[in-house]
Short mmCIF file of C-alpha atoms in Angstrom, two decimals:
data_model
loop_
_atom_site.label_atom_id
_atom_site.label_comp_id
_atom_site.label_asym_id
_atom_site.label_seq_id
_atom_site.Cartn_x
_atom_site.Cartn_y
_atom_site.Cartn_z
CA MET A 11 51.29 -48.48 6.01
CA SER A 12 47.88 -47.62 7.58
CA THR A 13 45.98 -49.98 9.90
CA PHE A 14 43.24 -50.33 7.24
CA SER A 15 45.80 -51.35 4.58
CA LEU A 16 47.45 -53.88 6.90
CA GLY A 17 44.07 -55.37 7.80
CA THR A 18 43.07 -55.61 4.14
CA PHE A 19 46.38 -57.26 3.26
CA ALA A 20 46.01 -59.83 6.07
CA PHE A 21 42.44 -60.65 5.08
CA THR A 22 43.40 -61.06 1.40
CA ARG A 23 46.33 -63.34 2.29
CA LYS A 24 44.12 -65.49 4.54
CA LEU A 25 41.48 -65.77 1.82
CA TRP A 26 44.09 -66.72 -0.76
CA ARG A 27 45.44 -69.49 1.50
CA GLN A 28 41.95 -70.89 1.99
CA LEU A 29 41.35 -70.95 -1.76
CA ALA A 30 44.77 -72.51 -2.40
CA ASN A 31 44.10 -75.32 0.10
CA ARG A 32 40.60 -75.96 -1.31
CA PRO A 33 40.07 -79.42 -2.91
CA ARG A 34 40.62 -79.25 -6.64
CA SER A 35 38.28 -80.54 -9.32
CA ASP A 36 38.42 -81.06 -13.05
CA SER A 37 36.68 -77.73 -13.70
CA PRO A 38 38.52 -74.40 -13.36
CA LEU A 39 36.01 -73.19 -10.74
CA HIS A 40 34.55 -75.63 -8.23
CA TYR A 41 31.67 -74.71 -5.96
CA SER A 42 30.16 -77.30 -3.67
CA PRO A 43 26.37 -77.32 -3.65
CA SER A 44 26.27 -76.96 0.16
CA GLN A 45 28.13 -73.65 0.00
CA ASN A 46 26.04 -72.10 -2.74
CA SER A 47 22.64 -73.74 -2.45
CA LEU A 48 21.14 -70.80 -0.52
CA TRP A 49 22.39 -68.25 -3.05
CA TRP A 50 21.30 -70.39 -5.98
CA HIS A 51 17.91 -70.79 -4.30
CA TRP A 52 17.40 -67.03 -4.36
CA MET A 53 18.84 -66.64 -7.85
CA ASP A 54 16.28 -69.16 -9.09
CA LYS A 55 13.41 -67.06 -7.72
CA ARG A 56 12.28 -64.53 -10.29
CA ILE A 57 10.10 -61.50 -10.80
CA GLY A 58 9.02 -62.20 -14.36
CA ILE A 59 12.30 -63.15 -16.01
CA ILE A 60 14.51 -61.23 -13.56
CA PRO A 61 16.35 -63.18 -10.81
CA LEU A 62 15.28 -61.80 -7.43
CA PRO A 63 18.74 -60.55 -6.27
CA VAL A 64 19.27 -58.89 -9.66
CA TYR A 65 15.79 -57.35 -9.42
CA CYS A 66 16.65 -55.85 -6.02
CA LEU A 67 19.95 -54.44 -7.25
CA VAL A 68 18.33 -52.90 -10.33
CA VAL A 69 15.61 -51.30 -8.19
CA ILE A 70 18.25 -49.81 -5.86
CA CYS A 71 20.28 -48.48 -8.79
CA LEU A 72 17.21 -46.94 -10.43
CA GLY A 73 16.19 -45.36 -7.12
CA ILE A 74 19.61 -43.75 -6.73
CA LEU A 75 19.60 -42.51 -10.33
CA LEU A 76 16.13 -41.00 -9.87
CA THR A 77 17.21 -39.32 -6.64
CA LEU A 78 20.25 -37.83 -8.37
CA GLY A 79 18.20 -36.85 -11.43
CA LYS A 80 20.47 -38.91 -13.69
CA ILE A 81 17.90 -41.07 -15.51
CA SER A 82 18.81 -41.03 -19.20
CA GLY A 83 17.32 -42.38 -22.39
CA ASP A 84 20.14 -44.90 -22.85
CA ILE A 85 18.83 -48.22 -24.15
CA SER A 86 20.29 -50.12 -21.17
CA ILE A 87 18.60 -47.85 -18.64
CA MET A 88 15.29 -48.01 -20.49
CA ILE A 89 15.41 -51.81 -20.64
CA ALA A 90 15.97 -51.86 -16.87
CA ILE A 91 13.07 -49.45 -16.21
CA LEU A 92 10.58 -51.19 -18.47
CA ALA A 93 11.55 -54.69 -17.33
CA VAL A 94 11.38 -53.92 -13.61
CA CYS A 95 8.17 -51.89 -13.83
CA GLY A 96 6.44 -54.17 -16.34
CA PHE A 97 7.16 -57.43 -14.53
CA THR A 98 6.36 -55.86 -11.16
CA CYS A 99 2.89 -54.88 -12.42
CA ALA A 100 2.39 -58.34 -13.95
CA GLU A 101 3.44 -60.04 -10.71
CA LEU A 102 1.03 -57.85 -8.76
CA GLY A 103 -1.83 -58.66 -11.14
CA ALA A 104 -1.08 -62.37 -10.88
CA ARG A 105 -1.38 -62.29 -7.08
CA ILE A 106 -4.66 -60.38 -6.69
CA PRO A 107 -7.43 -62.91 -5.98
CA GLY A 108 -10.22 -62.84 -8.53
CA LEU A 109 -8.47 -60.37 -10.82
CA ARG A 110 -5.79 -62.89 -11.76
CA ARG A 111 -8.45 -65.13 -13.33
CA ILE A 112 -9.66 -62.39 -15.70
CA GLY A 113 -6.32 -61.26 -17.08
CA GLY A 114 -4.96 -59.56 -13.97
CA PRO A 115 -1.31 -59.39 -15.12
CA VAL A 116 -2.27 -57.74 -18.42
CA ILE A 117 -4.85 -55.39 -16.87
CA VAL A 118 -2.51 -54.21 -14.12
CA ALA A 119 0.52 -53.91 -16.45
CA THR A 120 -1.50 -51.76 -18.87
CA PHE A 121 -3.81 -49.65 -16.73
CA LEU A 122 -2.01 -49.21 -13.39
CA PRO A 123 0.79 -47.16 -15.04
CA SER A 124 -1.88 -45.04 -16.77
CA CYS A 125 -3.52 -44.36 -13.40
CA LEU A 126 -0.19 -43.56 -11.74
CA VAL A 127 0.74 -41.12 -14.51
CA TYR A 128 -2.64 -39.37 -14.35
CA TYR A 129 -2.40 -38.85 -10.58
CA GLN A 130 1.31 -37.93 -10.89
CA LEU A 131 2.43 -40.81 -8.66
CA LEU A 132 5.27 -41.81 -10.97
CA PRO A 133 8.39 -39.60 -11.03
CA ASN A 134 8.11 -37.10 -13.89
CA GLU A 135 11.63 -37.89 -15.04
CA LEU A 136 10.82 -41.59 -15.36
CA THR A 137 7.55 -40.91 -17.18
CA GLN A 138 9.19 -38.54 -19.65
CA SER A 139 12.03 -40.99 -20.32
CA VAL A 140 9.55 -43.75 -21.17
CA LYS A 141 7.54 -41.43 -23.44
CA ASP A 142 10.67 -40.25 -25.27
CA PHE A 143 11.87 -43.83 -25.71
CA TRP A 144 8.47 -44.90 -27.06
CA GLN A 145 8.27 -42.04 -29.57
CA THR A 146 11.84 -42.31 -30.83
CA THR A 147 12.13 -46.10 -31.13
CA ASN A 148 8.62 -47.25 -32.21
CA VAL A 149 9.44 -50.47 -30.36
CA LEU A 150 5.87 -51.74 -30.73
CA TYR A 151 6.41 -52.45 -34.42
CA LEU A 152 9.63 -54.37 -33.74
CA PHE A 153 7.64 -56.53 -31.33
CA ILE A 154 4.78 -57.08 -33.80
CA ALA A 155 7.19 -57.85 -36.65
CA SER A 156 9.06 -60.42 -34.56
CA VAL A 157 5.92 -62.11 -33.23
CA VAL A 158 3.99 -62.10 -36.53
CA VAL A 159 6.87 -63.26 -38.73
CA GLY A 160 8.14 -65.72 -36.13
CA SER A 161 4.75 -67.34 -35.64
CA ILE A 162 3.95 -67.51 -39.37
CA LEU A 163 7.29 -69.07 -40.29
CA SER A 164 6.83 -71.62 -37.50
CA MET A 165 3.45 -72.83 -38.70
CA ASP A 166 2.61 -75.75 -40.91
CA ARG A 167 1.86 -74.47 -44.43
CA GLN A 168 -1.48 -76.22 -44.86
CA ALA A 169 -2.61 -75.17 -41.40
CA LEU A 170 -1.69 -71.57 -42.23
CA VAL A 171 -3.81 -71.49 -45.38
CA LYS A 172 -6.76 -73.22 -43.72
CA GLY A 173 -6.57 -70.87 -40.76
CA PHE A 174 -6.78 -67.70 -42.84
CA ALA A 175 -9.58 -69.17 -44.95
CA LYS A 176 -11.65 -70.19 -41.94
CA ILE A 177 -11.47 -67.05 -39.78
CA PHE A 178 -13.41 -64.82 -42.17
CA LEU A 179 -16.88 -66.32 -41.68
CA PRO A 180 -16.84 -66.17 -37.84
CA LEU A 181 -15.39 -62.66 -38.05
CA ALA A 182 -17.99 -61.39 -40.53
CA ALA A 183 -20.91 -63.02 -38.74
CA GLY A 184 -19.69 -61.77 -35.37
CA SER A 185 -19.28 -58.19 -36.64
CA VAL A 186 -22.78 -58.00 -38.10
CA ILE A 187 -24.56 -59.62 -35.15
CA ALA A 188 -22.56 -57.63 -32.58
CA ALA A 189 -23.41 -54.37 -34.39
CA ILE A 190 -27.13 -55.20 -34.33
CA VAL A 191 -27.24 -56.40 -30.72
CA GLY A 192 -25.02 -53.56 -29.49
CA THR A 193 -27.13 -50.90 -31.22
CA LEU A 194 -30.35 -52.33 -29.80
CA THR A 195 -28.78 -52.36 -26.33
CA GLY A 196 -27.76 -48.72 -26.61
CA MET A 197 -31.24 -47.77 -27.76
CA ALA A 198 -32.72 -49.61 -24.78
CA PHE A 199 -30.63 -47.42 -22.47
CA GLY A 200 -31.64 -44.22 -24.24
CA LEU A 201 -28.41 -43.55 -26.16
CA GLY A 202 -30.09 -43.43 -29.58
CA ALA A 203 -29.41 -45.64 -32.58
CA HIS A 204 -27.24 -43.08 -34.43
CA HIS A 205 -25.01 -42.28 -31.46
CA THR A 206 -24.70 -45.91 -30.39
CA PHE A 207 -23.80 -47.24 -33.82
CA PHE A 208 -21.42 -44.52 -35.04
CA TYR A 209 -19.80 -43.45 -31.74
CA ILE A 210 -19.68 -46.70 -29.74
CA ILE A 211 -20.10 -49.81 -31.91
CA ILE A 212 -18.03 -48.74 -34.93
CA PRO A 213 -15.09 -47.38 -32.86
CA ILE A 214 -14.89 -50.68 -30.93
CA MET A 215 -14.36 -52.62 -34.18
CA ALA A 216 -12.43 -49.94 -36.10
CA GLY A 217 -8.97 -51.39 -35.42
CA GLY A 218 -7.60 -49.31 -32.57
CA ILE A 219 -6.36 -45.74 -32.30
CA GLY A 220 -3.76 -44.99 -34.98
CA GLU A 221 -5.29 -47.02 -37.78
CA GLY A 222 -8.85 -46.98 -36.45
CA ALA A 223 -10.07 -44.00 -34.46
CA ILE A 224 -7.96 -41.39 -36.28
CA PRO A 225 -8.97 -42.22 -39.89
CA LEU A 226 -12.53 -42.86 -38.72
CA THR A 227 -12.87 -39.43 -37.11
CA LEU A 228 -11.19 -37.77 -40.09
CA GLY A 229 -13.93 -39.25 -42.27
CA TYR A 230 -16.61 -38.19 -39.78
CA ALA A 231 -15.17 -34.65 -39.67
CA ASP A 232 -15.30 -34.28 -43.46
CA ILE A 233 -18.92 -35.44 -43.62
CA LEU A 234 -20.27 -33.62 -40.54
CA ASN A 235 -18.08 -30.46 -40.78
CA LEU A 236 -17.03 -30.86 -37.14
CA PRO A 237 -13.53 -30.61 -35.58
CA GLN A 238 -11.73 -33.92 -35.78
CA GLY A 239 -10.30 -33.49 -32.26
CA GLN A 240 -13.77 -33.19 -30.78
CA LEU A 241 -14.91 -36.39 -32.49
CA PHE A 242 -11.72 -38.22 -31.54
CA ALA A 243 -12.15 -37.40 -27.84
CA GLN A 244 -15.72 -38.66 -28.05
CA ILE A 245 -14.94 -42.13 -29.39
CA VAL A 246 -11.63 -42.96 -27.65
CA PRO A 247 -13.31 -44.06 -24.37
CA ALA A 248 -15.33 -46.69 -26.27
CA VAL A 249 -12.15 -48.01 -27.91
CA MET A 250 -10.31 -48.33 -24.60
CA LEU A 251 -13.20 -49.88 -22.66
CA GLY A 252 -13.89 -52.28 -25.53
CA ASN A 253 -10.26 -53.39 -25.40
CA LEU A 254 -10.46 -53.91 -21.63
CA THR A 255 -13.61 -56.01 -22.06
CA ALA A 256 -11.88 -58.11 -24.74
CA ILE A 257 -8.94 -58.72 -22.39
CA ILE A 258 -11.30 -60.03 -19.72
CA CYS A 259 -13.18 -62.18 -22.25
CA ALA A 260 -9.91 -63.69 -23.49
CA ALA A 261 -8.81 -64.54 -19.95
CA LEU A 262 -12.15 -66.19 -19.20
CA LEU A 263 -11.93 -68.16 -22.45
CA ASN A 264 -8.49 -69.37 -21.43
CA GLN A 265 -9.91 -70.58 -18.12
CA LEU A 266 -12.78 -72.27 -19.97
CA GLY A 267 -10.30 -74.02 -22.25
CA LYS A 268 -8.39 -75.38 -19.25
CA ARG A 269 -11.57 -76.78 -17.77
CA TYR A 270 -13.06 -78.15 -21.00
CA SER A 271 -10.08 -79.16 -23.10
CA ARG A 272 -12.22 -80.41 -26.00
CA TYR A 273 -13.06 -76.79 -26.87
CA SER A 274 -9.46 -75.58 -26.85
CA GLY A 275 -6.63 -76.04 -29.32
CA GLU A 276 -4.14 -74.44 -26.89
CA GLY A 277 -3.15 -71.95 -29.58
CA ARG A 278 -3.96 -74.14 -32.60
CA LEU A 279 -6.87 -73.05 -34.77
CA HIS A 280 -8.00 -76.52 -35.84
CA ALA A 281 -7.13 -80.17 -35.33
CA SER A 282 -4.71 -80.45 -38.25
CA ASP A 283 -2.82 -77.33 -37.18
CA THR A 284 0.51 -78.09 -35.51
CA GLY A 285 1.02 -74.37 -35.13
CA ILE A 286 3.91 -72.85 -33.27
CA LEU A 287 4.40 -76.11 -31.39
CA ALA A 288 5.72 -77.92 -34.44
CA LYS A 289 9.43 -78.77 -34.39
CA HIS A 290 11.81 -79.84 -37.09
CA ALA A 291 13.92 -82.89 -36.54
CA ASP A 292 17.13 -80.84 -36.63
CA ALA A 293 15.89 -78.06 -34.32
CA SER A 294 18.74 -78.79 -31.89
CA THR A 295 21.26 -77.67 -34.50
CA VAL A 296 19.93 -74.11 -34.66
CA THR A 297 22.69 -71.65 -33.86
CA VAL A 298 22.82 -68.05 -32.70
CA GLU A 299 23.52 -67.07 -36.31
CA HIS A 300 20.25 -68.70 -37.44
CA ILE A 301 18.33 -66.82 -34.75
CA ALA A 302 19.93 -63.50 -35.68
CA ALA A 303 19.28 -64.15 -39.38
CA ALA A 304 15.61 -64.88 -38.64
CA GLY A 305 15.40 -61.58 -36.77
CA MET A 306 16.77 -59.78 -39.83
CA VAL A 307 14.17 -61.55 -41.98
CA ALA A 308 11.44 -60.10 -39.75
CA ILE A 309 12.94 -56.61 -39.96
CA CYS A 310 13.34 -56.88 -43.74
CA LEU A 311 9.70 -57.91 -44.19
CA TYR A 312 8.56 -55.00 -42.03
CA MET A 313 10.63 -52.56 -44.11
CA LEU A 314 9.00 -53.96 -47.26
CA GLY A 315 5.65 -53.45 -45.53
CA MET A 316 6.54 -49.81 -44.88
CA LEU A 317 7.38 -49.35 -48.56
CA ALA A 318 4.04 -50.90 -49.51
CA HIS A 319 2.30 -48.44 -47.18
CA LYS A 320 4.07 -45.48 -48.81
CA LEU A 321 3.35 -46.69 -52.34
CA ILE A 322 -0.18 -48.12 -52.19
CA GLY A 323 -1.49 -47.15 -48.74
CA LEU A 324 -1.76 -50.68 -47.36
CA PRO A 325 -0.98 -50.67 -43.60
CA ALA A 326 2.59 -51.79 -43.01
CA PRO A 327 1.72 -54.63 -40.57
CA VAL A 328 -0.82 -56.06 -43.03
CA ALA A 329 1.63 -55.88 -45.93
CA MET A 330 4.29 -57.51 -43.75
CA LEU A 331 1.84 -60.26 -42.82
CA PHE A 332 1.04 -61.00 -46.48
CA LEU A 333 4.74 -61.07 -47.36
CA ALA A 334 5.52 -63.45 -44.49
CA VAL A 335 2.74 -65.78 -45.62
CA LEU A 336 4.04 -65.61 -49.19
CA ALA A 337 7.58 -66.42 -48.03
CA LYS A 338 6.27 -69.38 -46.06
CA LEU A 339 4.13 -70.78 -48.86
CA THR A 340 6.85 -70.45 -51.51
CA TYR A 341 9.51 -72.17 -49.36
CA ALA A 342 11.63 -69.01 -49.47
CA ILE A 343 12.85 -69.59 -45.90
CA SER A 344 15.03 -72.58 -45.00
CA PRO A 345 14.02 -74.97 -42.18
CA LYS A 346 16.86 -73.77 -39.95
CA LEU A 347 15.77 -70.15 -40.36
CA GLU A 348 12.22 -71.21 -39.55
CA ASP A 349 13.51 -72.73 -36.31
CA GLY A 350 15.42 -69.50 -35.69
CA ALA A 351 12.18 -67.56 -36.25
CA ARG A 352 10.48 -69.77 -33.65
CA THR A 353 13.15 -68.79 -31.13
CA VAL A 354 12.76 -65.10 -32.01
CA TYR A 355 9.01 -65.44 -31.43
CA ARG A 356 9.46 -67.15 -28.08
CA PHE A 357 12.02 -64.59 -26.93
CA PHE A 358 9.83 -61.59 -27.66
CA SER A 359 6.63 -63.18 -26.34
CA SER A 360 8.19 -64.20 -23.02
CA THR A 361 10.50 -61.24 -22.32
CA VAL A 362 9.12 -58.14 -24.04
CA THR A 363 5.34 -58.37 -23.58
CA TYR A 364 4.92 -56.97 -20.06
CA PRO A 365 7.58 -54.25 -20.36
CA LEU A 366 5.83 -53.23 -23.59
CA LEU A 367 2.42 -53.13 -21.88
CA PHE A 368 3.86 -50.91 -19.14
CA ALA A 369 5.16 -48.49 -21.77
CA ILE A 370 1.72 -48.51 -23.43
CA GLY A 371 0.08 -47.62 -20.12
CA VAL A 372 2.46 -44.72 -19.57
CA THR A 373 2.27 -43.29 -23.08
CA ILE A 374 -0.96 -43.97 -24.97
CA ALA A 375 -3.61 -45.21 -22.54
CA PRO A 376 -4.97 -41.99 -20.95
CA TRP A 377 -6.69 -42.75 -17.66
CA ASP A 378 -9.13 -39.83 -17.93
CA HIS A 379 -10.42 -41.09 -21.30
CA LEU A 380 -11.04 -44.51 -19.84
CA MET A 381 -12.89 -43.05 -16.86
CA ALA A 382 -15.07 -40.97 -19.19
CA ALA A 383 -16.62 -44.17 -20.54
CA PHE A 384 -17.72 -45.39 -17.12
CA THR A 385 -21.42 -44.65 -17.35
CA VAL A 386 -23.92 -47.45 -16.91
CA ALA A 387 -25.33 -47.13 -20.44
CA ASN A 388 -21.89 -47.04 -22.08
CA ILE A 389 -20.50 -49.92 -20.04
CA ILE A 390 -23.42 -52.24 -20.68
CA THR A 391 -23.54 -51.39 -24.40
CA ILE A 392 -19.80 -51.94 -24.86
CA VAL A 393 -19.74 -55.15 -22.83
CA VAL A 394 -22.74 -56.58 -24.70
CA THR A 395 -21.14 -55.73 -28.06
CA VAL A 396 -17.78 -57.37 -27.27
CA VAL A 397 -19.36 -60.40 -25.61
CA THR A 398 -21.67 -60.90 -28.60
CA LEU A 399 -18.75 -60.63 -31.03
CA THR A 400 -16.78 -63.16 -29.00
CA THR A 401 -19.69 -65.57 -28.51
CA VAL A 402 -20.51 -65.65 -32.21
CA GLY A 403 -16.86 -66.43 -32.88
CA PHE A 404 -17.10 -69.37 -30.50
CA PHE A 405 -20.13 -71.00 -32.14
CA VAL A 406 -19.53 -70.07 -35.80
CA GLY A 407 -15.86 -70.96 -35.40
CA ARG A 408 -16.85 -74.39 -34.16
CA TRP A 409 -19.24 -74.76 -37.09
CA VAL A 410 -16.52 -74.03 -39.69
CA GLY A 411 -14.05 -76.42 -38.04
CA LEU A 412 -12.05 -74.14 -35.72
CA TYR A 413 -11.46 -74.82 -32.07
CA PRO A 414 -14.23 -72.73 -30.44
CA ILE A 415 -11.92 -71.05 -27.90
CA GLU A 416 -9.47 -69.94 -30.58
CA GLY A 417 -12.28 -68.76 -32.88
CA ALA A 418 -13.73 -66.66 -30.06
CA ILE A 419 -10.34 -65.15 -29.18
CA ILE A 420 -9.69 -64.13 -32.80
CA ASN A 421 -13.08 -62.40 -32.86
CA ALA A 422 -12.30 -60.69 -29.54
CA CYS A 423 -9.19 -59.19 -31.14
CA HIS A 424 -11.49 -57.40 -33.60
CA SER A 425 -12.52 -55.20 -30.67
CA GLY A 426 -8.93 -54.45 -29.58
CA MET A 427 -6.80 -51.31 -29.81
CA GLY A 428 -4.89 -52.34 -32.93
CA GLY A 429 -1.56 -54.09 -32.48
CA ILE A 430 -1.42 -52.90 -28.87
CA GLY A 431 -4.78 -54.47 -28.15
CA ASP A 432 -3.83 -57.71 -29.87
CA VAL A 433 -0.76 -58.02 -27.65
CA ALA A 434 -2.82 -57.48 -24.50
CA ILE A 435 -5.72 -59.75 -25.53
CA LEU A 436 -3.56 -62.65 -26.71
CA THR A 437 -1.28 -62.37 -23.67
CA SER A 438 -4.34 -62.52 -21.43
CA ALA A 439 -5.43 -65.68 -23.28
CA ASN A 440 -1.86 -67.09 -23.26
CA ARG A 441 -2.02 -67.46 -27.05
CA LEU A 442 0.43 -65.02 -28.63
CA GLN A 443 0.99 -67.54 -31.43
CA LEU A 444 -2.37 -66.44 -32.85
CA MET A 445 -0.94 -62.99 -33.60
CA PRO A 446 -1.06 -63.35 -37.44
CA PHE A 447 -4.77 -64.17 -37.34
CA ALA A 448 -5.40 -61.46 -34.76
CA GLN A 449 -3.70 -58.93 -37.04
CA MET A 450 -5.97 -59.97 -39.89
CA ALA A 451 -9.03 -59.53 -37.68
CA THR A 452 -7.85 -56.18 -36.34
CA ARG A 453 -6.32 -54.56 -39.42
CA LEU A 454 -8.46 -55.81 -42.28
CA GLY A 455 -11.59 -56.09 -40.14
CA GLY A 456 -11.01 -52.56 -38.89
CA ALA A 457 -10.44 -51.16 -42.39
CA LEU A 458 -13.67 -52.74 -43.65
CA THR A 459 -15.55 -51.45 -40.60
CA ILE A 460 -14.32 -47.88 -41.18
CA THR A 461 -15.20 -48.03 -44.89
CA VAL A 462 -18.73 -49.25 -44.23
CA ALA A 463 -19.30 -46.69 -41.45
CA ILE A 464 -18.17 -43.71 -43.56
CA ILE A 465 -20.30 -44.84 -46.52
CA LEU A 466 -23.36 -45.25 -44.27
CA LEU A 467 -22.81 -41.89 -42.53
CA GLY A 468 -22.40 -40.12 -45.88
CA THR A 469 -25.57 -41.75 -47.18
CA ILE A 470 -27.81 -40.75 -44.26
CA THR A 471 -26.36 -37.26 -43.72
#
């Protein structure tokens, strides 16, 4: 037998004797706090949701796989990449003085990856794996379905109805006043009323990229007989910079709510709204099966939304939202499933948001388009438009009985990049439970904005 084998055998036998002579306890495995306190101390430190030792091991493994060129599109590998990168960016944003008070974690998690991709500072293999995963899984819609359905099913029924009824006036007033003020601002900086209104103001409030900028520019192309790609490239910078401004506004509103609590509902729209914080008396009896069943409810409602989109053209997230509200109001979902839906919502909002924002930055937030909008006239016009929209939401929301902070945040979502923008804005404001109302502002508000813009352009052309 070799010296190494003899040494290994002796060490194993010594270790076994020590374990055999260890004081016994009632539990199968007994660890004294003094022996494990240091390790537990480090395991309790986290980067996002990832224990620090696990984070280090995952980073080492990913580094080795990248070096060997063995990064694959397996779901486990992609979860590791997105979690490590997303929570690293969020942690960095949370530690930068000044930036952390204006939505630093969200801004860094979304736009730093975009910058790194543009300057080719991320490994090409990693970037391509993230893009392939994004395109093949459409994970954004799973996130939206889980958050929207989970938050709706967790709300009080009366508060839900009152909330939807009360958001329309602040949203309508904010849209009209922001359009007027933004157009006047653009004219003051020499951009021209036509260009400012149709190529800056309308794209900001059109509802994002996929369901906003694309149908908007298709309508423009038909009326003006211009290439749709040319028009799309012209308005995308306004959409992205408007979304960034809304993120900052939401973060500042969150800080304002912490300082002046009378203006904030902490995620509740009005005083009678118990919102996502409401709990049933038997919430402790919710099982894993209830949580899984609630997840299937969310997926089922999204599939019905997709069918509605194919049959009548209504956007799938909007159809899903209406169906979830209908299920809630008709008592179609049992209390235990509602508690399961609450857990689904909390899981996705706490664990998936920053990895998702990192994927967004890598795939659909082009850095060069964002930089193209950085002219003094464009920046001031866009900022004035979004701030006006948000401010009107604050005061009109207060007038109709909403908490002013929440009313302003819902209006800010009207200037976001669709579902992606809603995730970023509400995360920055720490109010993901407002997702159903944000979707209404973004989707329906965007559809109405596009319709009005195309009618106006066709009339004056």
